[in-house]
PDB file of C-alpha atoms and ligand atoms in Angstrom:
ATOM      1  CA  MET A   1      -0.736 -11.515  21.081  1.00 91.00           C
ATOM      2  CA  VAL A   2      -2.531  -8.235  20.352  1.00 94.00           C
ATOM      3  CA  ARG A   3      -5.725  -7.816  22.353  1.00 94.00           C
ATOM      4  CA  VAL A   4      -8.543  -5.989  20.583  1.00 94.00           C
ATOM      5  CA  SER A   5     -11.409  -4.857  22.810  1.00 93.00           C
ATOM      6  CA  ASN A   6     -14.802  -3.302  22.106  1.00 90.00           C
ATOM      7  CA  ASN A   7     -13.411   0.175  22.559  1.00 92.00           C
ATOM      8  CA  ASP A   8     -10.483  -0.172  20.205  1.00 96.00           C
ATOM      9  CA  ARG A   9     -10.266   1.640  16.919  1.00 97.00           C
ATOM     10  CA  ILE A  10      -7.506   0.095  14.866  1.00 98.00           C
ATOM     11  CA  PHE A  11      -5.427   1.829  12.228  1.00 98.00           C
ATOM     12  CA  VAL A  12      -3.579  -0.736  10.096  1.00 98.00           C
ATOM     13  CA  LEU A  13      -0.839   0.477   7.779  1.00 98.00           C
ATOM     14  CA  THR A  14       0.455  -2.128   5.342  1.00 98.00           C
ATOM     15  CA  GLY A  15       3.507  -1.947   3.108  1.00 97.00           C
ATOM     16  CA  ALA A  16       5.161  -3.981   0.394  1.00 95.00           C
ATOM     17  CA  GLY A  17       6.102  -6.722   2.911  1.00 96.00           C
ATOM     18  CA  VAL A  18       2.482  -7.834   3.318  1.00 98.00           C
ATOM     19  CA  SER A  19       2.426  -8.828  -0.359  1.00 97.00           C
ATOM     20  CA  ALA A  20       5.922 -10.373  -0.417  1.00 96.00           C
ATOM     21  CA  GLU A  21       4.602 -13.866   0.372  1.00 97.00           C
ATOM     22  CA  SER A  22       2.205 -13.493  -2.567  1.00 97.00           C
ATOM     23  CA  GLY A  23       5.179 -13.161  -4.902  1.00 94.00           C
ATOM     24  CA  ILE A  24       5.225  -9.378  -5.343  1.00 92.00           C
ATOM     25  CA  PRO A  25       8.770  -8.196  -4.627  1.00 87.00           C
ATOM     26  CA  THR A  26       9.258  -5.450  -2.040  1.00 87.00           C
ATOM     27  CA  PHE A  27      10.851  -2.115  -2.734  1.00 75.00           C
ATOM     28  CA  ARG A  28      14.266  -2.877  -1.292  1.00 69.00           C
ATOM     29  CA  GLY A  29      14.204  -6.648  -0.877  1.00 61.00           C
ATOM     30  CA  VAL A  30      16.501  -9.112  -2.612  1.00 57.00           C
ATOM     31  CA  GLY A  31      15.287  -9.586  -6.162  1.00 55.00           C
ATOM     32  CA  GLY A  32      13.138  -6.461  -5.736  1.00 54.00           C
ATOM     33  CA  LEU A  33      11.251  -5.361  -8.823  1.00 55.00           C
ATOM     34  CA  TRP A  34      12.839  -2.010  -8.684  1.00 63.00           C
ATOM     35  CA  ARG A  35      16.386  -3.226  -9.049  1.00 60.00           C
ATOM     36  CA  ASN A  36      16.365  -3.228 -12.834  1.00 72.00           C
ATOM     37  CA  TYR A  37      15.056   0.318 -12.865  1.00 76.00           C
ATOM     38  CA  ARG A  38      16.338   3.479 -11.250  1.00 76.00           C
ATOM     39  CA  ILE A  39      13.351   4.578  -9.262  1.00 77.00           C
ATOM     40  CA  GLU A  40      13.673   8.266 -10.166  1.00 71.00           C
ATOM     41  CA  GLU A  41      13.576   7.266 -13.862  1.00 77.00           C
ATOM     42  CA  VAL A  42      10.218   5.538 -13.591  1.00 89.00           C
ATOM     43  CA  ALA A  43       8.233   6.856 -10.622  1.00 92.00           C
ATOM     44  CA  SER A  44       8.308  10.645 -10.573  1.00 93.00           C
ATOM     45  CA  PRO A  45       6.603  13.485 -12.461  1.00 96.00           C
ATOM     46  CA  SER A  46       9.922  14.415 -14.087  1.00 94.00           C
ATOM     47  CA  ALA A  47      10.343  10.813 -15.308  1.00 94.00           C
ATOM     48  CA  TRP A  48       6.862  11.043 -16.825  1.00 96.00           C
ATOM     49  CA  ARG A  49       7.715  14.266 -18.638  1.00 95.00           C
ATOM     50  CA  ARG A  50      11.067  12.897 -19.816  1.00 94.00           C
ATOM     51  CA  ASP A  51      10.195   9.358 -20.867  1.00 93.00           C
ATOM     52  CA  PRO A  52       6.536   8.279 -20.566  1.00 95.00           C
ATOM     53  CA  ARG A  53       7.283   5.093 -22.537  1.00 94.00           C
ATOM     54  CA  LEU A  54       9.775   3.909 -19.938  1.00 92.00           C
ATOM     55  CA  VAL A  55       7.277   4.725 -17.180  1.00 94.00           C
ATOM     56  CA  TRP A  56       4.571   2.695 -18.939  1.00 95.00           C
ATOM     57  CA  GLU A  57       7.015  -0.208 -19.489  1.00 92.00           C
ATOM     58  CA  PHE A  58       7.720  -0.261 -15.761  1.00 92.00           C
ATOM     59  CA  TYR A  59       4.052  -0.143 -14.710  1.00 94.00           C
ATOM     60  CA  SER A  60       3.138  -2.723 -17.378  1.00 94.00           C
ATOM     61  CA  MET A  61       5.701  -5.050 -15.837  1.00 91.00           C
ATOM     62  CA  ARG A  62       4.220  -4.401 -12.387  1.00 93.00           C
ATOM     63  CA  ARG A  63       0.690  -5.011 -13.690  1.00 96.00           C
ATOM     64  CA  ARG A  64       1.808  -8.353 -15.157  1.00 95.00           C
ATOM     65  CA  VAL A  65       3.427  -9.436 -11.866  1.00 93.00           C
ATOM     66  CA  ALA A  66       0.454  -8.322  -9.745  1.00 96.00           C
ATOM     67  CA  ARG A  67      -2.049 -10.012 -12.070  1.00 96.00           C
ATOM     68  CA  GLU A  68      -0.563 -13.414 -11.190  1.00 96.00           C
ATOM     69  CA  ALA A  69      -0.545 -12.806  -7.436  1.00 98.00           C
ATOM     70  CA  GLU A  70      -3.037 -14.162  -4.937  1.00 98.00           C
ATOM     71  CA  PRO A  71      -3.746 -13.015  -1.396  1.00 98.00           C
ATOM     72  CA  ASN A  72      -1.785 -14.723   1.380  1.00 98.00           C
ATOM     73  CA  PRO A  73      -2.869 -15.498   4.965  1.00 98.00           C
ATOM     74  CA  ALA A  74      -1.983 -11.943   6.093  1.00 98.00           C
ATOM     75  CA  HIS A  75      -4.399 -10.349   3.609  1.00 98.00           C
ATOM     76  CA  LEU A  76      -7.048 -12.943   4.478  1.00 98.00           C
ATOM     77  CA  ASP A  77      -6.667 -12.404   8.200  1.00 97.00           C
ATOM     78  CA  LEU A  78      -7.017  -8.622   7.917  1.00 98.00           C
ATOM     79  CA  ALA A  79     -10.172  -9.093   5.833  1.00 98.00           C
ATOM     80  CA  LYS A  80     -11.515 -11.408   8.544  1.00 97.00           C
ATOM     81  CA  LEU A  81     -10.744  -8.818  11.213  1.00 96.00           C
ATOM     82  CA  GLU A  82     -12.630  -6.204   9.198  1.00 97.00           C
ATOM     83  CA  GLN A  83     -15.621  -8.538   9.000  1.00 96.00           C
ATOM     84  CA  ARG A  84     -15.585  -8.892  12.786  1.00 94.00           C
ATOM     85  CA  ILE A  85     -15.073  -5.298  13.872  1.00 94.00           C
ATOM     86  CA  GLY A  86     -16.383  -3.382  10.830  1.00 95.00           C
ATOM     87  CA  ASP A  87     -15.507   0.275  10.576  1.00 94.00           C
ATOM     88  CA  ARG A  88     -13.507   0.180  13.798  1.00 96.00           C
ATOM     89  CA  LEU A  89     -10.746  -1.044  11.464  1.00 97.00           C
ATOM     90  CA  PHE A  90      -9.188   1.516   9.137  1.00 98.00           C
ATOM     91  CA  LEU A  91      -7.075  -0.331   6.574  1.00 98.00           C
ATOM     92  CA  CYS A  92      -4.576   1.972   4.904  1.00 98.00           C
ATOM     93  CA  THR A  93      -2.115   0.500   2.436  1.00 98.00           C
ATOM     94  CA  GLN A  94       0.936   1.887   0.699  1.00 98.00           C
ATOM     95  CA  ASN A  95       0.581  -0.990  -1.741  1.00 98.00           C
ATOM     96  CA  VAL A  96      -0.764  -0.429  -5.188  1.00 98.00           C
ATOM     97  CA  ASP A  97      -1.772  -4.072  -5.754  1.00 98.00           C
ATOM     98  CA  ASN A  98      -5.343  -5.181  -5.036  1.00 98.00           C
ATOM     99  CA  LEU A  99      -4.619  -8.174  -2.784  1.00 98.00           C
ATOM    100  CA  HIS A 100      -6.454  -6.753   0.254  1.00 98.00           C
ATOM    101  CA  GLU A 101      -9.577  -6.432  -1.902  1.00 98.00           C
ATOM    102  CA  GLN A 102      -9.060  -9.892  -3.414  1.00 98.00           C
ATOM    103  CA  ALA A 103      -8.933 -11.253   0.139  1.00 98.00           C
ATOM    104  CA  GLY A 104     -12.343  -9.689   0.824  1.00 98.00           C
ATOM    105  CA  ALA A 105     -11.478  -6.374   2.505  1.00 98.00           C
ATOM    106  CA  ARG A 106     -14.123  -3.803   1.621  1.00 97.00           C
ATOM    107  CA  ARG A 107     -12.782  -0.463   2.795  1.00 96.00           C
ATOM    108  CA  VAL A 108      -9.179  -0.203   1.693  1.00 98.00           C
ATOM    109  CA  VAL A 109      -7.546   3.206   1.502  1.00 98.00           C
ATOM    110  CA  HIS A 110      -4.784   3.199  -1.118  1.00 98.00           C
ATOM    111  CA  MET A 111      -2.642   6.160  -0.155  1.00 98.00           C
ATOM    112  CA  HIS A 112      -0.187   5.563  -3.008  1.00 98.00           C
ATOM    113  CA  GLY A 113      -2.774   4.806  -5.669  1.00 98.00           C
ATOM    114  CA  GLU A 114      -3.843   1.674  -7.496  1.00 98.00           C
ATOM    115  CA  LEU A 115      -1.934  -0.291 -10.096  1.00 98.00           C
ATOM    116  CA  PHE A 116      -5.081  -1.304 -11.950  1.00 98.00           C
ATOM    117  CA  LYS A 117      -6.336   2.242 -12.409  1.00 98.00           C
ATOM    118  CA  SER A 118      -5.254   5.009 -14.769  1.00 98.00           C
ATOM    119  CA  ARG A 119      -6.147   8.658 -15.170  1.00 98.00           C
ATOM    120  CA  CYS A 120      -5.559  11.572 -17.517  1.00 98.00           C
ATOM    121  CA  ASP A 121      -2.538  13.752 -16.801  1.00 97.00           C
ATOM    122  CA  SER A 122      -4.355  16.838 -18.098  1.00 97.00           C
ATOM    123  CA  CYS A 123      -8.109  16.870 -17.454  1.00 97.00           C
ATOM    124  CA  ASN A 124     -10.273  16.161 -14.392  1.00 94.00           C
ATOM    125  CA  ARG A 125     -11.695  12.883 -15.645  1.00 95.00           C
ATOM    126  CA  ALA A 126     -12.000  10.499 -12.683  1.00 97.00           C
ATOM    127  CA  PRO A 127      -9.475   7.632 -12.375  1.00 97.00           C
ATOM    128  CA  PHE A 128     -10.805   4.514 -14.116  1.00 98.00           C
ATOM    129  CA  ALA A 129     -10.206   0.744 -13.973  1.00 98.00           C
ATOM    130  CA  ASP A 130      -7.438  -0.179 -16.400  1.00 97.00           C
ATOM    131  CA  ALA A 131      -5.412  -3.385 -16.518  1.00 97.00           C
ATOM    132  CA  ARG A 132      -3.901  -2.851 -19.973  1.00 95.00           C
ATOM    133  CA  THR A 133      -0.208  -3.264 -20.508  1.00 95.00           C
ATOM    134  CA  TYR A 134       1.865  -1.261 -22.934  1.00 93.00           C
ATOM    135  CA  GLU A 135       3.980  -3.221 -25.406  1.00 85.00           C
ATOM    136  CA  PRO A 136       6.499  -1.159 -27.395  1.00 82.00           C
ATOM    137  CA  PRO A 137       6.270   0.122 -30.074  1.00 83.00           C
ATOM    138  CA  ALA A 138       2.509   0.573 -29.522  1.00 88.00           C
ATOM    139  CA  GLU A 139       1.197   4.110 -29.152  1.00 92.00           C
ATOM    140  CA  LEU A 140       0.806   5.336 -25.582  1.00 94.00           C
ATOM    141  CA  PRO A 141      -2.798   5.715 -24.444  1.00 93.00           C
ATOM    142  CA  ARG A 142      -4.409   9.130 -24.873  1.00 96.00           C
ATOM    143  CA  CYS A 143      -7.457  10.748 -23.275  1.00 97.00           C
ATOM    144  CA  GLU A 144     -10.305  12.206 -25.334  1.00 96.00           C
ATOM    145  CA  CYS A 145      -9.062  15.649 -24.282  1.00 97.00           C
ATOM    146  CA  GLY A 146      -5.696  14.988 -25.922  1.00 96.00           C
ATOM    147  CA  GLY A 147      -3.831  14.509 -22.614  1.00 97.00           C
ATOM    148  CA  ARG A 148      -1.820  11.416 -21.826  1.00 97.00           C
ATOM    149  CA  ILE A 149      -3.223   8.552 -19.796  1.00 97.00           C
ATOM    150  CA  ARG A 150      -0.929   7.851 -16.832  1.00 98.00           C
ATOM    151  CA  PRO A 151      -0.929   5.215 -14.078  1.00 98.00           C
ATOM    152  CA  HIS A 152      -3.049   6.244 -11.043  1.00 98.00           C
ATOM    153  CA  ILE A 153      -0.051   6.135  -8.725  1.00 98.00           C
ATOM    154  CA  CYS A 154       1.343   8.620  -6.244  1.00 97.00           C
ATOM    155  CA  TRP A 155       4.860   9.182  -7.519  1.00 96.00           C
ATOM    156  CA  PHE A 156       7.806  10.516  -5.547  1.00 91.00           C
ATOM    157  CA  GLY A 157       7.224  14.228  -5.059  1.00 92.00           C
ATOM    158  CA  GLU A 158       3.410  13.922  -5.303  1.00 96.00           C
ATOM    159  CA  THR A 159       0.917  14.147  -2.444  1.00 96.00           C
ATOM    160  CA  PRO A 160      -0.545  10.826  -1.254  1.00 98.00           C
ATOM    161  CA  PHE A 161      -4.280  10.287  -1.716  1.00 98.00           C
ATOM    162  CA  GLU A 162      -6.962  10.588   0.985  1.00 98.00           C
ATOM    163  CA  MET A 163      -4.709  12.317   3.516  1.00 98.00           C
ATOM    164  CA  ASN A 164      -7.648  14.040   5.266  1.00 98.00           C
ATOM    165  CA  ARG A 165      -9.367  10.753   6.003  1.00 98.00           C
ATOM    166  CA  ILE A 166      -6.065   9.181   7.003  1.00 98.00           C
ATOM    167  CA  LEU A 167      -5.182  11.939   9.477  1.00 98.00           C
ATOM    168  CA  GLN A 168      -8.656  11.785  10.967  1.00 98.00           C
ATOM    169  CA  ALA A 169      -8.387   8.012  11.445  1.00 98.00           C
ATOM    170  CA  LEU A 170      -4.925   8.367  12.996  1.00 98.00           C
ATOM    171  CA  ASP A 171      -6.353  10.930  15.387  1.00 97.00           C
ATOM    172  CA  GLY A 172      -9.062   8.580  16.577  1.00 97.00           C
ATOM    173  CA  CYS A 173      -7.155   5.295  16.775  1.00 98.00           C
ATOM    174  CA  THR A 174      -6.319   3.471  20.004  1.00 97.00           C
ATOM    175  CA  LEU A 175      -4.208   0.792  18.336  1.00 98.00           C
ATOM    176  CA  PHE A 176      -1.822   1.395  15.447  1.00 98.00           C
ATOM    177  CA  LEU A 177      -0.390  -1.550  13.572  1.00 98.00           C
ATOM    178  CA  ALA A 178       2.237  -1.343  10.831  1.00 98.00           C
ATOM    179  CA  ILE A 179       2.832  -4.475   8.787  1.00 98.00           C
ATOM    180  CA  GLY A 180       5.675  -5.044   6.315  1.00 97.00           C
ATOM    181  CA  THR A 181       6.797  -1.482   5.851  1.00 96.00           C
ATOM    182  CA  SER A 182      10.410  -0.372   6.241  1.00 94.00           C
ATOM    183  CA  GLY A 183       9.563   2.951   7.901  1.00 95.00           C
ATOM    184  CA  VAL A 184      11.481   4.976   5.347  1.00 92.00           C
ATOM    185  CA  VAL A 185       8.887   6.355   2.904  1.00 92.00           C
ATOM    186  CA  GLU A 186       7.163   9.516   4.155  1.00 94.00           C
ATOM    187  CA  PRO A 187       4.580  10.508   5.245  1.00 97.00           C
ATOM    188  CA  ALA A 188       3.612   6.936   6.265  1.00 98.00           C
ATOM    189  CA  ALA A 189       6.904   6.481   8.136  1.00 98.00           C
ATOM    190  CA  SER A 190       5.807   9.169  10.624  1.00 98.00           C
ATOM    191  CA  PHE A 191       2.339   7.802  11.397  1.00 98.00           C
ATOM    192  CA  ALA A 192       3.538   5.607  14.301  1.00 98.00           C
ATOM    193  CA  ALA A 193       5.379   8.506  15.981  1.00 98.00           C
ATOM    194  CA  GLN A 194       2.325  10.679  15.475  1.00 98.00           C
ATOM    195  CA  VAL A 195       0.087   8.388  17.555  1.00 98.00           C
ATOM    196  CA  SER A 196       2.621   6.916  20.000  1.00 94.00           C
ATOM    197  CA  GLY A 197       2.042   7.962  23.598  1.00 92.00           C
ATOM    198  CA  ARG A 198      -1.735   7.768  23.277  1.00 94.00           C
ATOM    199  CA  ALA A 199      -2.216   4.600  21.188  1.00 97.00           C
ATOM    200  CA  ARG A 200      -0.536   1.207  21.326  1.00 97.00           C
ATOM    201  CA  THR A 201       1.841   0.898  18.410  1.00 98.00           C
ATOM    202  CA  VAL A 202       2.658  -2.531  16.997  1.00 98.00           C
ATOM    203  CA  TYR A 203       5.038  -3.560  14.204  1.00 98.00           C
ATOM    204  CA  VAL A 204       4.962  -6.870  12.295  1.00 98.00           C
ATOM    205  CA  GLY A 205       7.713  -7.852   9.852  1.00 97.00           C
ATOM    206  CA  PRO A 206      10.871  -9.950   9.605  1.00 97.00           C
ATOM    207  CA  GLU A 207      13.281  -7.125  10.418  1.00 95.00           C
ATOM    208  CA  GLU A 208      13.308  -4.022  12.564  1.00 96.00           C
ATOM    209  CA  PRO A 209      11.942  -1.012  10.674  1.00 96.00           C
ATOM    210  CA  ALA A 210      13.879   2.269  10.492  1.00 96.00           C
ATOM    211  CA  ASN A 211      11.281   3.896  12.789  1.00 97.00           C
ATOM    212  CA  ARG A 212      11.387   1.060  15.368  1.00 96.00           C
ATOM    213  CA  TYR A 213      11.516   3.424  18.386  1.00 96.00           C
ATOM    214  CA  ALA A 214       7.976   4.591  17.644  1.00 97.00           C
ATOM    215  CA  PHE A 215       6.610   1.085  18.394  1.00 98.00           C
ATOM    216  CA  THR A 216       5.683  -0.263  21.808  1.00 96.00           C
ATOM    217  CA  GLU A 217       5.498  -3.869  20.550  1.00 97.00           C
ATOM    218  CA  ARG A 218       7.355  -5.540  17.713  1.00 97.00           C
ATOM    219  CA  TYR A 219       6.656  -9.008  16.343  1.00 97.00           C
ATOM    220  CA  LEU A 220       9.524 -10.126  14.140  1.00 97.00           C
ATOM    221  CA  GLY A 221       8.541 -12.632  11.453  1.00 97.00           C
ATOM    222  CA  LYS A 222       6.622 -12.988   8.215  1.00 98.00           C
ATOM    223  CA  ALA A 223       3.191 -11.370   8.149  1.00 98.00           C
ATOM    224  CA  GLY A 224       1.564 -14.445   6.593  1.00 98.00           C
ATOM    225  CA  GLU A 225       2.846 -16.610   9.438  1.00 98.00           C
ATOM    226  CA  LEU A 226       2.245 -14.227  12.363  1.00 98.00           C
ATOM    227  CA  LEU A 227      -1.055 -12.572  11.541  1.00 97.00           C
ATOM    228  CA  PRO A 228      -3.387 -15.577  11.692  1.00 95.00           C
ATOM    229  CA  SER A 229      -2.666 -15.995  15.424  1.00 95.00           C
ATOM    230  CA  LEU A 230      -1.867 -12.378  16.325  1.00 96.00           C
ATOM    231  CA  PHE A 231      -5.218 -10.926  17.333  1.00 94.00           C
ATOM    232  CA  GLU A 232      -7.331 -11.783  20.328  1.00 94.00           C
ATOM    233  CA  VAL A 233     -10.670 -10.097  19.770  1.00 92.00           C
ATOM    234  CA  VAL A 234     -12.450  -9.665  23.084  1.00 90.00           C
ATOM    235  CA  GLU A 235     -16.132  -8.856  22.672  1.00 76.00           C
ATOM    236  CA  ARG A 236     -17.855  -7.739  25.835  1.00 69.00           C
ATOM    237  CA  ARG A 237     -21.438  -6.547  26.074  1.00 60.00           C
TER     238      ARG A 237
HETATM  239  P1  LIG B   1       9.774  -1.464   1.489  1.00 54.41           P
HETATM  240  O1  LIG B   1      10.113  -2.292   0.300  1.00 54.41           O
HETATM  241  O2  LIG B   1      10.566  -0.240   1.762  1.00 54.41           O
HETATM  242  O3  LIG B   1       9.897  -2.403   2.762  1.00 54.41           O
HETATM  243  C1  LIG B   1       9.331  -3.670   2.793  1.00 54.41           C
HETATM  244  C2  LIG B   1       9.335  -4.155   4.207  1.00 54.41           C
HETATM  245  O4  LIG B   1       8.660  -5.397   4.228  1.00 54.41           O
HETATM  246  C3  LIG B   1      10.726  -4.371   4.793  1.00 54.41           C
HETATM  247  O5  LIG B   1      10.794  -3.744   6.042  1.00 54.41           O
HETATM  248  C4  LIG B   1      10.791  -5.895   4.941  1.00 54.41           C
HETATM  249  O6  LIG B   1      11.497  -6.286   6.114  1.00 54.41           O
HETATM  250  C5  LIG B   1       9.342  -6.257   5.085  1.00 54.41           C
HETATM  251  N1  LIG B   1       8.993  -7.637   4.691  1.00 54.41           N
HETATM  252  C6  LIG B   1       9.592  -8.438   3.772  1.00 54.41           C
HETATM  253  N2  LIG B   1       8.970  -9.631   3.729  1.00 54.41           N
HETATM  254  C7  LIG B   1       7.953  -9.563   4.628  1.00 54.41           C
HETATM  255  C8  LIG B   1       6.953 -10.484   5.051  1.00 54.41           C
HETATM  256  N3  LIG B   1       6.859 -11.717   4.536  1.00 54.41           N
HETATM  257  N4  LIG B   1       6.067 -10.087   6.003  1.00 54.41           N
HETATM  258  C9  LIG B   1       6.137  -8.840   6.539  1.00 54.41           C
HETATM  259  N5  LIG B   1       7.084  -7.951   6.176  1.00 54.41           N
HETATM  260  C10 LIG B   1       7.964  -8.306   5.231  1.00 54.41           C
HETATM  261  O7  LIG B   1       8.217  -1.163   1.397  1.00 54.41           O
HETATM  262  P2  LIG B   1       7.319   0.040   1.924  1.00 54.41           P
HETATM  263  O8  LIG B   1       7.763   0.436   3.288  1.00 54.41           O
HETATM  264  O9  LIG B   1       5.927  -0.398   1.673  1.00 54.41           O
HETATM  265  O10 LIG B   1       7.637   1.299   0.987  1.00 54.41           O
HETATM  266  C11 LIG B   1       7.963   1.144  -0.328  1.00 54.41           C
HETATM  267  C12 LIG B   1       7.075   1.807  -1.352  1.00 54.41           C
HETATM  268  O11 LIG B   1       7.061   0.887  -2.424  1.00 54.41           O
HETATM  269  C13 LIG B   1       5.643   2.042  -1.009  1.00 54.41           C
HETATM  270  O12 LIG B   1       5.357   3.311  -1.416  1.00 54.41           O
HETATM  271  C14 LIG B   1       4.818   1.083  -1.889  1.00 54.41           C
HETATM  272  O13 LIG B   1       3.784   1.790  -2.549  1.00 54.41           O
HETATM  273  C15 LIG B   1       5.762   0.635  -2.939  1.00 54.41           C
HETATM  274  N6  LIG B   1       5.664  -0.801  -3.282  1.00 54.41           N
HETATM  275  C16 LIG B   1       4.441  -1.431  -3.351  1.00 54.41           C
HETATM  276  C17 LIG B   1       4.361  -2.777  -3.685  1.00 54.41           C
HETATM  277  C18 LIG B   1       2.997  -3.420  -3.780  1.00 54.41           C
HETATM  278  O14 LIG B   1       2.031  -2.749  -4.111  1.00 54.41           O
HETATM  279  N7  LIG B   1       2.867  -4.714  -3.465  1.00 54.41           N
HETATM  280  C19 LIG B   1       5.525  -3.502  -3.935  1.00 54.41           C
HETATM  281  C20 LIG B   1       6.757  -2.831  -3.874  1.00 54.41           C
HETATM  282  C21 LIG B   1       6.814  -1.477  -3.534  1.00 54.41           C
END
């Protein structure tokens, strides 16, 4: 059990595993979404320059899968924790789905972007809500400026979003919790090592992550099964 006291500031990092029980395949898991696509052909700036139609086909498929998904007990439990301890919880996700929000979480930081947002690849227009899917041979979406509309996703080789806020929250946390993330994709894979020594570091997931040595406690199992009884929130006056 993970004890949360009045003084704790919790940094939660979630990965694809937290949405696995909602039916969204993980990156590397069996039956993973990515298996039919070579990742470098669909999720990088060079892929976008080379074949934007293929990129849009891939993200349309992901939008269709995510549209059907519903939050599971892990998402619901994290939203409940946020309700109890407010901004002492910093919820940072590598996921691009919106299941944390659907579960009721209000302050989710999407470091790798959001599947249901798009932006222009040329002008400074702000990212906007967009759930459309592209069906070939339809024309690809264009911005008023003439640029192409692209998914609002941090692709391989791009800088994750909100890194200043994230680094600040890592700096101030007393408890770091990683849930359902393989510990391979940087920079998130280094967060645990960055805070270990001065914060408790906890991992939750069915298998040991690649960065397991950075964790002081590891709970092996499915997030949706473990999370609902994981936290003991101690509120002292
Ligand atoms: P990953 O696919 O590399 O690893 C998934 C991890 O989840 C594995 O360690 C696995 O053991 C664990 N896992 C599987 N089932 C689980 C469960 N029921 N409960 C808890 N853990 C479980 O994912 P990653 O580390 O997040 O990195 C992959 C990248 O892929 C990220 O950048 C992410 O943006 C992207 N991605 C996102 C989604 C999504 O938005 N839902 C889905 C697939 C991939």
